[in-house]
PDB file of C-alpha atoms in Angstrom:
ATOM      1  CA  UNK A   1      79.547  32.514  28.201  1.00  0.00           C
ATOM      2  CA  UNK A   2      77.095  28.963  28.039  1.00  0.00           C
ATOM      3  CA  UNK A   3      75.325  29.672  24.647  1.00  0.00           C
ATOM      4  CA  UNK A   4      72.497  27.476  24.404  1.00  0.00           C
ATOM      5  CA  UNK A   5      70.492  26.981  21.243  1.00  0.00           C
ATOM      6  CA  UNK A   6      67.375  25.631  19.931  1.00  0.00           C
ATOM      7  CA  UNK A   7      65.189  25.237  16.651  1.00  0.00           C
ATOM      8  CA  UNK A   8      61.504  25.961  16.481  1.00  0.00           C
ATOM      9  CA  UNK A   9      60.501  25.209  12.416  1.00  0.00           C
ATOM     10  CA  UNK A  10      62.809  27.107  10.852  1.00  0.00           C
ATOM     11  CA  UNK A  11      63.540  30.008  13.221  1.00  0.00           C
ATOM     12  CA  UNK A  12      67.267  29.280  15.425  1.00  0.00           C
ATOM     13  CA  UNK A  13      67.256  31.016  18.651  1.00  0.00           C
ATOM     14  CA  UNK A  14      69.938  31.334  20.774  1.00  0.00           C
ATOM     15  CA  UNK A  15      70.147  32.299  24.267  1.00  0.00           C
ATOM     16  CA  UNK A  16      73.139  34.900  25.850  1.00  0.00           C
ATOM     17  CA  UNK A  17      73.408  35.473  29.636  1.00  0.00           C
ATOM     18  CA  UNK A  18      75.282  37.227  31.925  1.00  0.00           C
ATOM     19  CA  UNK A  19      77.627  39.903  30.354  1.00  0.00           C
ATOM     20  CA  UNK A  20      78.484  40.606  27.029  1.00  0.00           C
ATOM     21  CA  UNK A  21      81.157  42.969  27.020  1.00  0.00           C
ATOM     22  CA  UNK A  22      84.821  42.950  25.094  1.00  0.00           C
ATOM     23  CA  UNK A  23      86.101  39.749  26.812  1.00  0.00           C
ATOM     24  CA  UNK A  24      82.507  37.282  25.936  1.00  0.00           C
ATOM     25  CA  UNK A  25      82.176  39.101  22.564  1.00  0.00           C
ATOM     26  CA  UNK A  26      84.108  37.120  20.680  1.00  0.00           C
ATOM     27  CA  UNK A  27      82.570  34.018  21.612  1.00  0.00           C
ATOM     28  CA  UNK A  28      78.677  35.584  20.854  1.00  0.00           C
ATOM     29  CA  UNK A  29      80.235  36.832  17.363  1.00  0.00           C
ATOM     30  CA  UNK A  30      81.390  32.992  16.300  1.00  0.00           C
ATOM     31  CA  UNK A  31      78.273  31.707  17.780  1.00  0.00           C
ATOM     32  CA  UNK A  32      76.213  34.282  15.433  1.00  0.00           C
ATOM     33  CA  UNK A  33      78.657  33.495  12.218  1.00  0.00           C
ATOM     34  CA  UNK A  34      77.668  29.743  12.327  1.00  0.00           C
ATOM     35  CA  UNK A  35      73.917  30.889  12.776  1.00  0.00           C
ATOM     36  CA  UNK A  36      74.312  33.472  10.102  1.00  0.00           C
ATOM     37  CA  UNK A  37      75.928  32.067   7.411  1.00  0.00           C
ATOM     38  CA  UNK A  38      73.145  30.293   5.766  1.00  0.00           C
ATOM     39  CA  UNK A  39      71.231  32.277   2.719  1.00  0.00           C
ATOM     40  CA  UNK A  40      67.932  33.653   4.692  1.00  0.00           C
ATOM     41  CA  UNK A  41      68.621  32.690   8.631  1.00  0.00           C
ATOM     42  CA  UNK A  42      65.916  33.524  10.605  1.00  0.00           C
ATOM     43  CA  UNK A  43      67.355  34.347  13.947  1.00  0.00           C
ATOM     44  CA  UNK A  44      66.072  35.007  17.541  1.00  0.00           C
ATOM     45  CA  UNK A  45      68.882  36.133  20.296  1.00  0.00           C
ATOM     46  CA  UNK A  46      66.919  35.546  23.825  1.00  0.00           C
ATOM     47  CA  UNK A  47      68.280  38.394  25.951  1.00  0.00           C
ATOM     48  CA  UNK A  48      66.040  37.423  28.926  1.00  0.00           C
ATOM     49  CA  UNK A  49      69.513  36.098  31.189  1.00  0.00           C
ATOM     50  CA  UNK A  50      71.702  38.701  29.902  1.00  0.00           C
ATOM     51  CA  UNK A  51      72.229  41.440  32.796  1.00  0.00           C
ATOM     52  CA  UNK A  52      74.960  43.907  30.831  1.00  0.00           C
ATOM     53  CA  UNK A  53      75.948  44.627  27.179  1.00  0.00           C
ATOM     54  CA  UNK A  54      78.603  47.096  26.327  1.00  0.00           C
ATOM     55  CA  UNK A  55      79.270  48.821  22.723  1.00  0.00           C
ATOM     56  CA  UNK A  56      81.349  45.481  22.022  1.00  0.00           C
ATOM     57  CA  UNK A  57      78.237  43.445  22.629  1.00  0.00           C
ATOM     58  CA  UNK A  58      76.429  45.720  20.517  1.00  0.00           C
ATOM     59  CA  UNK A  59      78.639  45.578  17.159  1.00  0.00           C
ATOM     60  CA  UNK A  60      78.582  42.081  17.484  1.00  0.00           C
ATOM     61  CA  UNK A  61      75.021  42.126  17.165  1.00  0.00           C
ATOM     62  CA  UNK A  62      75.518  44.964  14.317  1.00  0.00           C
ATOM     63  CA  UNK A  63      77.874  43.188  12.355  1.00  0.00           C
ATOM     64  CA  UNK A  64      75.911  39.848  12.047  1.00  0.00           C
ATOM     65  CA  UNK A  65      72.394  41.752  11.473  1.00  0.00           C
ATOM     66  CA  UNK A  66      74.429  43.242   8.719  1.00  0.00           C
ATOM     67  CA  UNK A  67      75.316  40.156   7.205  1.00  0.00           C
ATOM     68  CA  UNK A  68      71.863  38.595   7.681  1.00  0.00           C
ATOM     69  CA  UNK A  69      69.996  40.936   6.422  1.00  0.00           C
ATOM     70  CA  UNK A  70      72.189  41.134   2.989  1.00  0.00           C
ATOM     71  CA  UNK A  71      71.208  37.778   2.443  1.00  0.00           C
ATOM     72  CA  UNK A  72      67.460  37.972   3.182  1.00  0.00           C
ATOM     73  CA  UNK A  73      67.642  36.684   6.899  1.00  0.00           C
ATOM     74  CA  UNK A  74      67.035  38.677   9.907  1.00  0.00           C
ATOM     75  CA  UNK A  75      68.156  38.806  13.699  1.00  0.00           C
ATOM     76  CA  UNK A  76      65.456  39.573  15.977  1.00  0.00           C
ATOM     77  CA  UNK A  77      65.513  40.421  19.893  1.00  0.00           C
ATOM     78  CA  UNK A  78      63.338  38.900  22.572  1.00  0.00           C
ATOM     79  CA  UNK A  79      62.854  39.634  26.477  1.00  0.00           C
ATOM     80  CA  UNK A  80      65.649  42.426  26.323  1.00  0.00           C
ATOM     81  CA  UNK A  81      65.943  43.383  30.323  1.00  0.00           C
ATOM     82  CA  UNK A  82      65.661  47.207  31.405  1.00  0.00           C
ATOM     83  CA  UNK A  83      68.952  48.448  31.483  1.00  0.00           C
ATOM     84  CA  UNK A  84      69.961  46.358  28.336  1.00  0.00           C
ATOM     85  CA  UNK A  85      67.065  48.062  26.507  1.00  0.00           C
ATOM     86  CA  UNK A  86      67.950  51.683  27.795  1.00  0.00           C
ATOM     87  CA  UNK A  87      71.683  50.979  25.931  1.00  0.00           C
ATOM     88  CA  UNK A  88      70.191  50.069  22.944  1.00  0.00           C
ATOM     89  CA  UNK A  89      68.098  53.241  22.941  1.00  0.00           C
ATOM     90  CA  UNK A  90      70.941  55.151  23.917  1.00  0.00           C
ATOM     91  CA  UNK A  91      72.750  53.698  20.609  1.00  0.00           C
ATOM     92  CA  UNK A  92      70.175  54.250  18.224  1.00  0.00           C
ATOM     93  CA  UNK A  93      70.113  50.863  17.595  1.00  0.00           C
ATOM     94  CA  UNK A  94      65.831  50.504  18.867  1.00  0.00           C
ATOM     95  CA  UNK A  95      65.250  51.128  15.121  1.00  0.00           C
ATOM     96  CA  UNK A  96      67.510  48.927  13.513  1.00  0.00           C
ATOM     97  CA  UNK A  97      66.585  45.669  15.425  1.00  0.00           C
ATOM     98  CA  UNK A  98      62.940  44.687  15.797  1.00  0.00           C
ATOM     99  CA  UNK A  99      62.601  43.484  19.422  1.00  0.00           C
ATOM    100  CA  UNK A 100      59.851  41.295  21.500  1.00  0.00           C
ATOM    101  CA  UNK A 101      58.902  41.151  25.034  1.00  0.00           C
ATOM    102  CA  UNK A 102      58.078  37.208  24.035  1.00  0.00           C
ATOM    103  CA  UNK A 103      60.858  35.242  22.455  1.00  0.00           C
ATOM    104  CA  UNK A 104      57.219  33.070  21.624  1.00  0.00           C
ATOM    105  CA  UNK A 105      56.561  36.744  19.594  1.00  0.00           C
ATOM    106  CA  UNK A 106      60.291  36.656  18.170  1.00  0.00           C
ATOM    107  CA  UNK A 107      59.372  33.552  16.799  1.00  0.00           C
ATOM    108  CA  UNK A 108      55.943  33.816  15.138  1.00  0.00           C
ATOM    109  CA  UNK A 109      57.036  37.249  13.883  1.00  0.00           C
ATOM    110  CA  UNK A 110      59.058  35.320  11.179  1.00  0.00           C
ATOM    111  CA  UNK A 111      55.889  33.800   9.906  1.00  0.00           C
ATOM    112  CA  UNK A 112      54.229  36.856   9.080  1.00  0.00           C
ATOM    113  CA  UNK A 113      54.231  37.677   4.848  1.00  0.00           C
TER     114      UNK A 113
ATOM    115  CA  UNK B   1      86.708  52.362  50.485  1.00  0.00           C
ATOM    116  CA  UNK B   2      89.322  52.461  53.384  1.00  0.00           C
ATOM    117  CA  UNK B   3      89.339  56.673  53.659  1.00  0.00           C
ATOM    118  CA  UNK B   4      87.818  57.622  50.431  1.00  0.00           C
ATOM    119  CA  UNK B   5      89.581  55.934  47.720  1.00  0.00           C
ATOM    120  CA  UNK B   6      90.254  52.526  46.741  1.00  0.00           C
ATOM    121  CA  UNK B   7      92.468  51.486  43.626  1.00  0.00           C
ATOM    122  CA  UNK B   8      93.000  48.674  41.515  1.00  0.00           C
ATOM    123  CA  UNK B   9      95.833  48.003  39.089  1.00  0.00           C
ATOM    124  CA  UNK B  10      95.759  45.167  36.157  1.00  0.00           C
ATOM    125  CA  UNK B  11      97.151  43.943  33.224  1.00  0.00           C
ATOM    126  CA  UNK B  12      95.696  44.813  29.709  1.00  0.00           C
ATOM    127  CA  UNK B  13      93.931  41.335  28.808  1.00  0.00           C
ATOM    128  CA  UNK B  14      90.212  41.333  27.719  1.00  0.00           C
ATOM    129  CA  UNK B  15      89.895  38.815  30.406  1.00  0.00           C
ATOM    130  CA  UNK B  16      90.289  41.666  33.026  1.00  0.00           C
ATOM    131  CA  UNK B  17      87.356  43.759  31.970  1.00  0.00           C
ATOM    132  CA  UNK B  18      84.935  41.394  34.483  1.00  0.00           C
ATOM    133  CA  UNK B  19      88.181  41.900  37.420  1.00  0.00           C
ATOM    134  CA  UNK B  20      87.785  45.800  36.732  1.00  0.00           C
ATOM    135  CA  UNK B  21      84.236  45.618  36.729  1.00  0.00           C
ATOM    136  CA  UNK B  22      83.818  43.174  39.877  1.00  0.00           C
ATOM    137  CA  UNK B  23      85.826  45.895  41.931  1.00  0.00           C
ATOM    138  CA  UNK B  24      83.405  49.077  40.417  1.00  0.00           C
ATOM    139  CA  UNK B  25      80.733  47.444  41.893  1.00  0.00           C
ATOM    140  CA  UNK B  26      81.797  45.791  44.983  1.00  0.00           C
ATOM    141  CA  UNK B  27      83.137  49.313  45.943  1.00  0.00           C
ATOM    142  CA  UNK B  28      79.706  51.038  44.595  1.00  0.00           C
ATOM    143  CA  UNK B  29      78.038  48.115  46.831  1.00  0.00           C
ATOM    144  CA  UNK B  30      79.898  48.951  49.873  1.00  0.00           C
ATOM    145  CA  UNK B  31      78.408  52.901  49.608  1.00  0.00           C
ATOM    146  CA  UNK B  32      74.796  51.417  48.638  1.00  0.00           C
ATOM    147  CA  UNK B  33      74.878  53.701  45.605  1.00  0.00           C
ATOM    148  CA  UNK B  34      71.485  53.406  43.350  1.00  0.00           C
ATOM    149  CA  UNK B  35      71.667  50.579  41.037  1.00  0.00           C
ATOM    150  CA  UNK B  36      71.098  52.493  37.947  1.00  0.00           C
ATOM    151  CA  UNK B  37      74.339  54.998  38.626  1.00  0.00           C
ATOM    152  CA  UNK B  38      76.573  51.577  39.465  1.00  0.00           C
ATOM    153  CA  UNK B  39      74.896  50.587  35.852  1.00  0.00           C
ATOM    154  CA  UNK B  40      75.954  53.465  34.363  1.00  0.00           C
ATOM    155  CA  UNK B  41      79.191  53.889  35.848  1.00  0.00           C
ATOM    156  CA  UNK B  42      79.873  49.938  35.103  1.00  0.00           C
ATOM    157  CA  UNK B  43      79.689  51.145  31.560  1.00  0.00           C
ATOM    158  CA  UNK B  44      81.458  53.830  31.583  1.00  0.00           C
ATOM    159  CA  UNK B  45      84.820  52.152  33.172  1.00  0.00           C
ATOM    160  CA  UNK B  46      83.855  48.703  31.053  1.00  0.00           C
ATOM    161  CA  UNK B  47      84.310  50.980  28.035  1.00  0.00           C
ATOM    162  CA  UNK B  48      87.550  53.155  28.905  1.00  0.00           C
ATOM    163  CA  UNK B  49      89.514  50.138  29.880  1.00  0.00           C
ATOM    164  CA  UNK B  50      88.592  48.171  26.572  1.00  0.00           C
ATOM    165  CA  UNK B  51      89.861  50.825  24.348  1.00  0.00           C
ATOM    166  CA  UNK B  52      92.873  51.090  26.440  1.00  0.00           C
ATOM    167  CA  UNK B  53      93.072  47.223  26.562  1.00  0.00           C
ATOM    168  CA  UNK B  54      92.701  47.428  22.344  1.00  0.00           C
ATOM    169  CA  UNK B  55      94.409  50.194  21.620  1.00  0.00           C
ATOM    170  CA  UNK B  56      97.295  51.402  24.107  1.00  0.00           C
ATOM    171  CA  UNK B  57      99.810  49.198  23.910  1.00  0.00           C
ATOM    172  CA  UNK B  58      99.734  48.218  20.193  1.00  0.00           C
ATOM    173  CA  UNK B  59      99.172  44.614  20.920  1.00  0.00           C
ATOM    174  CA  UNK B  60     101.655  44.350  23.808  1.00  0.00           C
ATOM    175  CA  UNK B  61     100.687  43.591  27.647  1.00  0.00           C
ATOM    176  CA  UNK B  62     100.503  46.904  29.824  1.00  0.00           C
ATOM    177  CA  UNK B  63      99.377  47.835  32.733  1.00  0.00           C
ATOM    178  CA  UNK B  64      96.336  49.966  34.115  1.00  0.00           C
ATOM    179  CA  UNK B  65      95.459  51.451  37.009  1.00  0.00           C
ATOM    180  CA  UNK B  66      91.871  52.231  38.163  1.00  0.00           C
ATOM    181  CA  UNK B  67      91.114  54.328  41.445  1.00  0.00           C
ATOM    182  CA  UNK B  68      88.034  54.906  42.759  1.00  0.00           C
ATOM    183  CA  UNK B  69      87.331  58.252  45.184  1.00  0.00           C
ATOM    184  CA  UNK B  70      84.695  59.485  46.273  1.00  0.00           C
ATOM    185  CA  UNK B  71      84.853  63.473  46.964  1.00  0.00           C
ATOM    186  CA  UNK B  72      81.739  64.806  48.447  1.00  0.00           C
ATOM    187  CA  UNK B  73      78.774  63.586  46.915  1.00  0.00           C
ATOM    188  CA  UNK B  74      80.605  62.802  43.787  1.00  0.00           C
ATOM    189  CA  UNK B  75      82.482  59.659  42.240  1.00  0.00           C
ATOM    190  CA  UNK B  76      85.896  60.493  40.836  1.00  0.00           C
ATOM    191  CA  UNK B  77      87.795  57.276  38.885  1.00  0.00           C
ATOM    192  CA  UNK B  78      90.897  58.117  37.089  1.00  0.00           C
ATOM    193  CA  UNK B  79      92.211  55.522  34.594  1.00  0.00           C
ATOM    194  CA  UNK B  80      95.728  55.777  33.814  1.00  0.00           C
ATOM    195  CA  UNK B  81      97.939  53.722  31.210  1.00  0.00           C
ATOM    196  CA  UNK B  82     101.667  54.266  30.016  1.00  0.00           C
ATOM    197  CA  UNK B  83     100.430  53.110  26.398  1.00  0.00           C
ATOM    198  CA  UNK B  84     100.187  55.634  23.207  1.00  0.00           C
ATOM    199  CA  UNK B  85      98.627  58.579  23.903  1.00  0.00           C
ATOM    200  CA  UNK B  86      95.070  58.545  23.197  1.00  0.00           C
ATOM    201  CA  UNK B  87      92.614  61.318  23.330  1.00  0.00           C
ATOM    202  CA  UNK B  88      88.746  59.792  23.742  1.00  0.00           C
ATOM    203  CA  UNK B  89      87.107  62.740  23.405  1.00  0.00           C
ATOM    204  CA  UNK B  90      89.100  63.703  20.060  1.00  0.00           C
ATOM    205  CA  UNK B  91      86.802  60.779  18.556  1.00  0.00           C
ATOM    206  CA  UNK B  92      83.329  61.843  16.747  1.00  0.00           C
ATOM    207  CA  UNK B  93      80.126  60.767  18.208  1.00  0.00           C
ATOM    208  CA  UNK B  94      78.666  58.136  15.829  1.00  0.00           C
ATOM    209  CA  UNK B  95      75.848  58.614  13.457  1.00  0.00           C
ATOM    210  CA  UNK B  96      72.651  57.329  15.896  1.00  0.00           C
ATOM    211  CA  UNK B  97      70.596  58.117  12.537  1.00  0.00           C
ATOM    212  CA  UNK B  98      72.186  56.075  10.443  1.00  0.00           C
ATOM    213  CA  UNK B  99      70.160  53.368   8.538  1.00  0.00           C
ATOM    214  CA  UNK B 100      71.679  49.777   8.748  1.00  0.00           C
ATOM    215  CA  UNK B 101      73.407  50.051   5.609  1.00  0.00           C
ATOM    216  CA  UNK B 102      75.185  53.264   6.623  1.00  0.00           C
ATOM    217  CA  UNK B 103      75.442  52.754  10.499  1.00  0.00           C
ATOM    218  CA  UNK B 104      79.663  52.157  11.185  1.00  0.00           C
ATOM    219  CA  UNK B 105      80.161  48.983  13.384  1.00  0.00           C
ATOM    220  CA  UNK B 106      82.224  50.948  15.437  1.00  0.00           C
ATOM    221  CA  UNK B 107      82.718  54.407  17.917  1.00  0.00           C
ATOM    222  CA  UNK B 108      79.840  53.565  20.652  1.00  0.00           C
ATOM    223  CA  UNK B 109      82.442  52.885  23.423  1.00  0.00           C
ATOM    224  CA  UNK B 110      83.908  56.485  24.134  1.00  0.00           C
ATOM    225  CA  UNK B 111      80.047  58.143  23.117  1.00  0.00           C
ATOM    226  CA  UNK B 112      78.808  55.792  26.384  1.00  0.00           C
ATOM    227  CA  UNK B 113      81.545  56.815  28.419  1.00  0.00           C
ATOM    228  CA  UNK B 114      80.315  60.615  28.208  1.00  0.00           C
ATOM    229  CA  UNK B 115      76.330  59.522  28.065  1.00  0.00           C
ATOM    230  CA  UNK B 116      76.780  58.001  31.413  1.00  0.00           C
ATOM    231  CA  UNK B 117      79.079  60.343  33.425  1.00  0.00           C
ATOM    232  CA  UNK B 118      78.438  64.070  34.163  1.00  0.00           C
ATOM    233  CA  UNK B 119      82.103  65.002  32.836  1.00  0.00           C
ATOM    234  CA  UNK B 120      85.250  63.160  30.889  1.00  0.00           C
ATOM    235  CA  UNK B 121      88.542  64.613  31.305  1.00  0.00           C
ATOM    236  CA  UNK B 122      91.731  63.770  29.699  1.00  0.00           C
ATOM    237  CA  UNK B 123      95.488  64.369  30.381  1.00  0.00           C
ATOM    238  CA  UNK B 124      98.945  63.113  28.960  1.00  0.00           C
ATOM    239  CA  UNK B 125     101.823  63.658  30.623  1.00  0.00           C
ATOM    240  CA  UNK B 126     105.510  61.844  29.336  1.00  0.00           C
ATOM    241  CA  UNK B 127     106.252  60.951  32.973  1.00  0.00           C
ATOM    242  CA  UNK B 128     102.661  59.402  34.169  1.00  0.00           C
ATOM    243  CA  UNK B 129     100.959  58.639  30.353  1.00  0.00           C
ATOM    244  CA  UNK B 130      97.254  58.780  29.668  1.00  0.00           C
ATOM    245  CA  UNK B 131      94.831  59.866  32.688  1.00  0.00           C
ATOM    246  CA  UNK B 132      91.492  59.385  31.878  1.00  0.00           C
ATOM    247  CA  UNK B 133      89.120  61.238  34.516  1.00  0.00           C
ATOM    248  CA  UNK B 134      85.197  60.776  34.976  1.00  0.00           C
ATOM    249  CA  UNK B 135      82.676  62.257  37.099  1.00  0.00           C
ATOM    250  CA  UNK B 136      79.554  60.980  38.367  1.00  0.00           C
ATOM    251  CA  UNK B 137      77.292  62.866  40.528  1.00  0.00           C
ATOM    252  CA  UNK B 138      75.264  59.798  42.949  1.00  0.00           C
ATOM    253  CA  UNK B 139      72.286  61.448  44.233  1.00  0.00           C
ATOM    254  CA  UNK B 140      70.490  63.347  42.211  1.00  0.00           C
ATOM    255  CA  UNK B 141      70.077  67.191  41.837  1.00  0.00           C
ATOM    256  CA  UNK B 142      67.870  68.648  44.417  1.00  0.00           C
ATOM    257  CA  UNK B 143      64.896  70.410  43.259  1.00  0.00           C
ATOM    258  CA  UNK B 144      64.119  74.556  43.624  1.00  0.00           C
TER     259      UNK B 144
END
């Protein structure tokens, strides 16, 4: 999977597409351990080009909010398509990742106190 | 599908997950089934093989075979290995409750593969290995 990134102020986003199952997972988890590894990472993942995520996708996303999170960061979700959002609900994992319609909202949320 | 199955047999690498899934929905395609049942069955199959990739052959390089049949209004695929045997629904559903902190990274793959078909069946035999069977009605219960 092409894993393109950006910067806005001090927020990294980065952008998956296509599938994230057991075969691109690894990839997405090394992408999200250099993103990660800094004390208080603020993180968006854009989901807008990402058609499919399976339960490996998913505890790649689990495992680095876990990490984050211990060290004051956060990962948040932006522009999560329809059937990607219905396996998140179906995992439970709705209430452990905030999510956005607007990576723009993904972004600004980190500036709120 | 030439008759009413089709069948697809590959070797246990990660990077045939997309090659099993590519021939779910190219045969799904072919019977114009609703895009939200290919979806779910995509998911389903995506998840079977990768614990059989992971776990059945302890590392080594075996084979699986995937067929596809459709029997009345219903999609049968059996997924059959030669690996250990491995009972998927003899796995506990995760906690979906769980807070972060408590939530196991783990155990979503075979609690998918029963969210998204009607039924999951299992058999071991010496001679043929693990069978995994799923069922997935694709039209939708007519109303009373």
């Amino acid at each position: 999977m092409d894993i393109p990134e950006k910067t806005v102020g001090n927020v990294g986003i980065i952008f998956l597409s296509g599938r994230l199952d057991a075969y691109a997972a690894n990839e997405v988890e090394q992408k999200l351990n250099l993103l990660c590894a800094a004390a208080k990472a603020n993180v968006v993942v854009n989901l807008k080009g990402l058609d499919y995520i399976s339960s490996s996708g998913l505890r790649v996303l689990l495992a680095a909010l876990k990490k984050v999170r211990k060290q004051n960061g956060d990962i948040r979700l932006a522009c999560l398509q329809p059937y990607v959002r219905e396996v998140f609900d179906i995992a439970g994992f709705t209430q452990l990742f905030k999510m956005f319609d607007l990576e723009e909202d993904a972004i600004n949320s980190f500036k709120e106190a | 599908m030439k008759g009413n199955c089709s069948a697809i047999e590959v070797e246990s690498k990660l990077e045939n997950i997309p090659v099993i899934i590519n021939f779910i929905t190219d045969t799904l395609d072919g019977l114009a089934v609703d895009p939200a049942i290919i979806f779910k069955v995509q998911l389903a199959v995506d998840e079977a093989c990768t614990n059989v990739i992971k776990h059945a052959y302890s590392g080594q390089i075996g084979i699986i075979t995937l067929t596809c049949e459709l029997l009345d209004d219903n999609l049968v695929i059996t997924i059959k290995d030669k690996g250990k045997p491995f009972d998927p629904r003899s796995v506990p559903p995760p906690d979906l409750e769980a807070d972060l902190e408590q939530r196991k990274i783990g155990g979503l793959g075979i609690y998918f593969m029963q969210k998204m078909m009607d039924n999951v069946s299992y058999e071991f035999s010496p001679e043929e290995g693990n069978k995994l069977t799923m069922r997935k009605r694709l039209t939708p219960e007519k109303a009373d």
